[in-house]
């Protein structure tokens, strides 16, 4: 989703901004732009398409030491040069980039800006025009900016240039993520530390409804009432090599391959000195004190939540409900007496999940966030956090974060259960070690999956994933992976549900990928496969050692029955990867999608 960068210092701002935007490409965008302060005023370069297209139009001769940049993921107005950021006020004195959605922009237009001609369809332009209006009415820029912010309803991360104050970048945030990075005689602004890791690893977090005045030597945080806020910086513990592709053709493939290492890292991170799995006792207490857990998440994280429900109910005997964040916020179920909310989010920034968290905290309920990003909004605002330790996930399609979520949920369920004399039936450390080895085998033999992808998915327009019990949830994730990066219409179904409607879609040759890793439902899913074959489907059965049958297309190494989702998802991730590759799709940056969905 939209990304913001800013730089003010002594070196060429253009290159730092462009490189920063390239690091934000993973978030998903459809246009990009930069604005830089020059001796003759602010110059704006913006273009629909990729950063590479923007690079083409940025004049290399322009000398500049201050600027802001933006990648736009269209919400208000189509992807176009006109709607791309930065946007300028009528006199071009003020120039602004924005991430978020201003819900009352039409009302603000009507009420304050009826005589202004707008150049774009965006909500953003209202903000920059309001700043100019208030300055024209006599306010100082700082005051005009704060006045404008106080009128905005919705989410924003903002960076503003003033032609008349070229030594300052004005910054503000509400709900959308934004950091200020500190340097030696320079400072930067970024939606994500990754963008500016090239120049600094020291960052100051911004809280909602704060504004910041950034010069090359100073960073001043203020609340909207003008009160100055002091906040110590933190060090972004990111290794620059973690965010490089290295020799891999795509981040997604690199991240799939990293899964065994991630599982091992999680085991280590959650082991105490005695080698036992351990979790902050306060979290265990919160889990065991609740009468019902409500898992709230989106997309892949929601699918991880479905598996997590099974883990927690079986190992800790606590009832769990799993909810899609975008629905939960507006359609809350009847809650139990002592609910505990668990937010699962790779990025920790998903706006739908955050809206639920804000609501839940207003109601006074405890919340735990399971995330990959320490210091992310969902982590900061929940009472407790469990980290995924998966390392940065750059590809839009989530892979290693999903397996990490499952591993952490299994550990949570086991440790909470063990505190009550329950827990995992076997040695979870050992079984997760076996899982890591099994994933290693799978990623080492990916050529077989590439072959299957070519055979089943090269030309088809649709595909179905079926499974029962845990396999059903993994099928949902397999279908999401396939559709998001290959654009094949893919759906996951519970094997038994097909007969209730979906089987009508089965035609001669329709690929049906069936998971058969669960002994308790093996016969039933085999029956469902027969039903679709009888109607012309082209079946691809992925089973597990010990449960395999003669015509199965792929057999997974055996792991503990409850942990099968951690490995059965891997061939599905690889199937999606190769299907997208064979169809010439942009694997890491699929159309219309954003990595971090920071608008509701
Ligand atoms: O960062 P989050 O885990 O909160 O993101 C939630 C979804 O947007 C995300 O899982 C999305 O579905 C992935 N692109 C799927 O691969």
XYZ file of N, CA, C and O in Angstrom, residues 114-196:
332
model
N -14.644 25.466 -1.439
C -15.622 25.485 -2.534
C -15.095 26.236 -3.755
O -15.447 25.925 -4.895
N -14.210 27.222 -3.532
C -13.729 28.021 -4.667
C -12.388 27.521 -5.236
O -11.788 28.172 -6.085
N -11.926 26.373 -4.775
C -10.614 25.877 -5.228
C -10.795 24.909 -6.394
O -11.699 24.081 -6.403
N -9.926 25.026 -7.412
C -9.964 24.064 -8.518
C -9.012 22.923 -8.189
O -7.832 23.152 -7.886
N -9.536 21.723 -8.260
C -8.718 20.552 -7.916
C -8.150 19.905 -9.183
O -8.796 19.895 -10.232
N -6.959 19.372 -9.051
C -6.291 18.757 -10.209
C -6.360 17.244 -10.219
O -5.897 16.610 -11.157
N -6.872 16.661 -9.148
C -6.908 15.194 -9.079
C -8.218 14.752 -8.443
O -8.980 15.579 -7.936
N -8.439 13.451 -8.465
C -9.652 12.910 -7.812
C -9.347 12.464 -6.383
O -10.161 11.832 -5.740
N -8.155 12.741 -5.893
C -7.739 12.161 -4.611
C -8.323 12.905 -3.416
O -8.678 14.092 -3.511
N -8.358 12.190 -2.292
C -8.715 12.819 -1.015
C -7.549 13.674 -0.517
O -7.727 14.663 0.190
N -6.347 13.316 -0.939
C -5.120 13.968 -0.459
C -5.068 15.455 -0.782
O -4.605 16.270 0.016
N -5.536 15.794 -1.976
C -5.391 17.179 -2.426
C -6.088 18.155 -1.472
O -5.656 19.307 -1.321
N -7.143 17.667 -0.820
C -7.861 18.515 0.136
C -6.914 18.974 1.250
O -6.968 20.128 1.688
N -6.026 18.087 1.677
C -5.146 18.411 2.818
C -4.206 19.556 2.439
O -4.066 20.542 3.169
N -3.583 19.418 1.275
C -2.587 20.424 0.898
C -3.258 21.770 0.623
O -2.715 22.840 0.922
N -4.482 21.715 0.106
C -5.201 22.969 -0.145
C -5.635 23.627 1.168
O -5.640 24.860 1.270
N -5.974 22.809 2.150
C -6.369 23.381 3.446
C -5.183 24.084 4.098
O -5.334 25.170 4.667
N -4.003 23.475 4.015
C -2.819 24.115 4.610
C -2.629 25.488 3.957
O -2.443 26.499 4.645
N -2.705 25.519 2.630
C -2.506 26.810 1.946
C -3.588 27.826 2.356
O -3.303 28.992 2.590
N -4.814 27.339 2.455
C -5.906 28.244 2.839
C -5.612 28.885 4.212
O -5.730 30.091 4.379
N -5.226 28.045 5.177
C -5.004 28.580 6.531
C -3.787 29.499 6.573
O -3.761 30.465 7.330
N -2.775 29.208 5.770
C -1.607 30.108 5.708
C -2.042 31.440 5.076
O -1.686 32.506 5.574
N -2.836 31.353 4.020
C -3.328 32.596 3.388
C -4.155 33.424 4.366
O -4.209 34.646 4.281
N -4.790 32.737 5.299
C -5.609 33.471 6.290
C -4.766 34.022 7.432
O -5.283 34.589 8.373
N -3.437 33.750 7.400
C -2.541 34.383 8.381
C -1.873 33.463 9.377
O -1.120 33.920 10.237
N -2.145 32.163 9.296
C -1.500 31.267 10.268
C -0.071 30.943 9.850
O 0.250 30.927 8.658
N 0.801 30.685 10.854
C 2.134 30.142 10.581
C 1.951 28.748 9.988
O 0.952 28.077 10.278
N 2.949 28.279 9.235
C 2.793 26.980 8.567
C 2.522 25.865 9.579
O 1.616 25.036 9.405
N 3.324 25.876 10.646
C 3.182 24.841 11.665
C 1.741 24.801 12.206
O 1.121 23.746 12.332
N 1.227 25.984 12.461
C -0.136 26.106 13.003
C -1.185 25.693 11.958
O -2.168 25.008 12.265
N -0.931 26.135 10.734
C -1.871 25.808 9.639
C -1.929 24.297 9.439
O -2.999 23.730 9.194
N -0.775 23.670 9.548
C -0.708 22.211 9.379
C -1.496 21.525 10.504
O -2.325 20.652 10.273
N -1.239 21.979 11.739
C -1.945 21.364 12.874
C -3.447 21.607 12.798
O -4.251 20.746 13.106
N -3.800 22.801 12.364
C -5.216 23.136 12.202
C -5.873 22.189 11.189
O -6.975 21.679 11.394
N -5.152 21.966 10.094
C -5.657 21.059 9.055
C -5.823 19.657 9.627
O -6.865 19.009 9.442
N -4.792 19.202 10.349
C -4.836 17.830 10.894
C -6.043 17.650 11.810
O -6.680 16.596 11.822
N -6.346 18.707 12.554
C -7.445 18.568 13.515
C -8.798 18.418 12.802
O -9.778 17.996 13.411
N -8.845 18.755 11.507
C -10.117 18.628 10.772
C -10.273 17.267 10.090
O -11.356 16.921 9.611
N -9.170 16.522 10.007
C -9.201 15.292 9.215
C -9.806 14.124 9.985
O -9.417 13.871 11.133
N -10.716 13.398 9.336
C -11.224 12.142 9.885
C -10.683 11.033 9.014
O -10.864 11.068 7.797
N -10.052 10.052 9.609
C -9.542 8.941 8.810
C -8.098 8.660 9.152
O -7.630 8.962 10.253
N -7.391 8.094 8.192
C -6.014 7.678 8.453
C -5.064 8.484 7.571
O -5.398 8.817 6.431
N -3.927 8.814 8.143
C -2.945 9.529 7.328
C -1.534 9.358 7.870
O -1.326 9.276 9.066
N -0.605 9.251 6.931
C 0.808 9.507 7.202
C 1.139 10.557 6.157
O 0.821 10.384 4.972
N 1.723 11.675 6.593
C 1.890 12.817 5.692
C 3.311 13.365 5.744
O 3.930 13.381 6.816
N 3.798 13.830 4.604
C 5.043 14.605 4.587
C 4.791 15.795 3.668
O 4.301 15.644 2.541
N 5.125 16.991 4.181
C 4.755 18.242 3.495
C 5.993 19.105 3.279
O 6.794 19.286 4.201
N 6.125 19.650 2.068
C 7.187 20.624 1.783
C 6.556 21.996 1.638
O 5.457 22.125 1.094
N 7.306 23.018 2.083
C 6.875 24.404 1.908
C 7.983 25.119 1.122
O 9.122 25.192 1.587
N 7.630 25.626 -0.054
C 8.616 26.315 -0.905
C 9.302 27.446 -0.146
O 10.478 27.715 -0.353
N 8.556 28.091 0.769
C 9.115 29.247 1.474
C 9.970 28.851 2.678
O 10.624 29.682 3.278
N 9.918 27.577 3.074
C 10.736 27.071 4.196
C 11.476 25.830 3.722
O 11.174 24.713 4.154
N 12.460 26.009 2.846
C 13.070 24.836 2.207
C 13.883 23.979 3.155
O 14.305 22.879 2.780
N 14.120 24.454 4.386
C 14.951 23.681 5.319
C 14.126 22.794 6.237
O 14.626 22.308 7.255
N 12.862 22.580 5.910
C 11.995 21.822 6.819
C 11.095 20.852 6.046
O 10.625 21.182 4.961
N 10.902 19.668 6.639
C 9.821 18.779 6.172
C 8.834 18.660 7.342
O 9.247 18.380 8.479
N 7.571 18.864 7.058
C 6.536 18.725 8.088
C 5.907 17.343 7.929
O 5.565 16.943 6.806
N 5.752 16.661 9.056
C 5.339 15.261 9.013
C 4.218 15.053 10.026
O 4.202 15.723 11.057
N 3.285 14.140 9.729
C 2.245 13.829 10.720
C 1.719 12.434 10.478
O 1.897 11.872 9.388
N 1.098 11.894 11.507
C 0.568 10.523 11.349
C -0.669 10.285 12.196
O -0.781 10.795 13.309
N -1.591 9.531 11.644
C -2.729 8.991 12.398
C -3.140 7.671 11.754
O -3.510 7.645 10.580
N -3.003 6.587 12.466
C -3.380 5.231 12.033
C -2.448 4.632 10.974
O -2.247 3.439 10.949
N -1.924 5.409 10.038
C -1.024 4.842 9.031
C 0.410 4.921 9.570
O 0.762 5.881 10.243
N 1.241 3.911 9.236
C 2.579 3.888 9.830
C 3.524 4.956 9.275
O 3.468 5.269 8.092
N 4.374 5.497 10.132
C 5.397 6.451 9.690
C 6.501 6.552 10.745
O 6.223 6.571 11.946
N 7.732 6.595 10.277
C 8.889 6.712 11.168
C 9.729 7.899 10.739
O 9.756 8.241 9.554
N 10.453 8.489 11.697
C 11.458 9.487 11.347
C 12.810 8.867 11.660
O 13.028 8.366 12.775
N 13.711 8.851 10.688
C 15.039 8.261 10.882
C 16.058 9.346 11.162
O 15.986 10.444 10.602
N 17.002 9.042 12.073
C 17.971 10.054 12.498
C 19.336 9.783 11.889
O 19.825 8.652 11.896
N 19.975 10.848 11.381
C 21.316 10.696 10.822
C 22.229 11.784 11.344
O 21.850 12.583 12.205
N 23.446 11.807 10.810
C 24.422 12.803 11.212
C 24.329 13.948 10.197
O 24.743 13.800 9.059
N 23.777 15.052 10.592
C 23.488 16.207 9.745
C 22.548 15.849 8.577
O 22.654 16.390 7.476
N 21.687 14.890 8.826
C 20.573 14.648 7.913
C 19.508 13.888 8.697
O 19.809 13.274 9.731
N 18.292 13.953 8.244
C 17.220 13.146 8.831
C 16.322 12.647 7.719
O 16.316 13.219 6.616
N 15.604 11.576 8.001
C 14.777 10.983 6.950
C 13.384 10.662 7.485
O 13.164 10.637 8.704
N 12.488 10.375 6.564
C 11.119 9.983 6.899
C 10.836 8.713 6.097
O 11.259 8.615 4.948
N 10.146 7.748 6.698
C 9.865 6.521 5.950
C 8.670 5.793 6.532
O 8.478 5.768 7.747
N 7.897 5.174 5.643
C 6.779 4.338 6.096
C 7.303 3.100 6.799
O 6.616 2.496 7.616
N 8.517 2.716 6.444
C 9.057 1.453 6.922
C 10.573 1.619 6.981
O 11.169 2.163 6.041
N 11.187 1.157 8.076
C 12.635 1.349 8.242
C 13.432 0.787 7.065
O 14.503 1.290 6.726
N 12.885 -0.270 6.426
C 13.600 -0.885 5.303
C 13.948 0.136 4.231
O 14.959 0.029 3.565
N 13.068 1.123 4.052
C 13.248 2.090 2.967
C 14.508 2.912 3.143
O 15.126 3.333 2.173
N 14.867 3.181 4.385
C 15.974 4.103 4.614
C 17.149 3.439 5.323
O 18.061 4.117 5.788
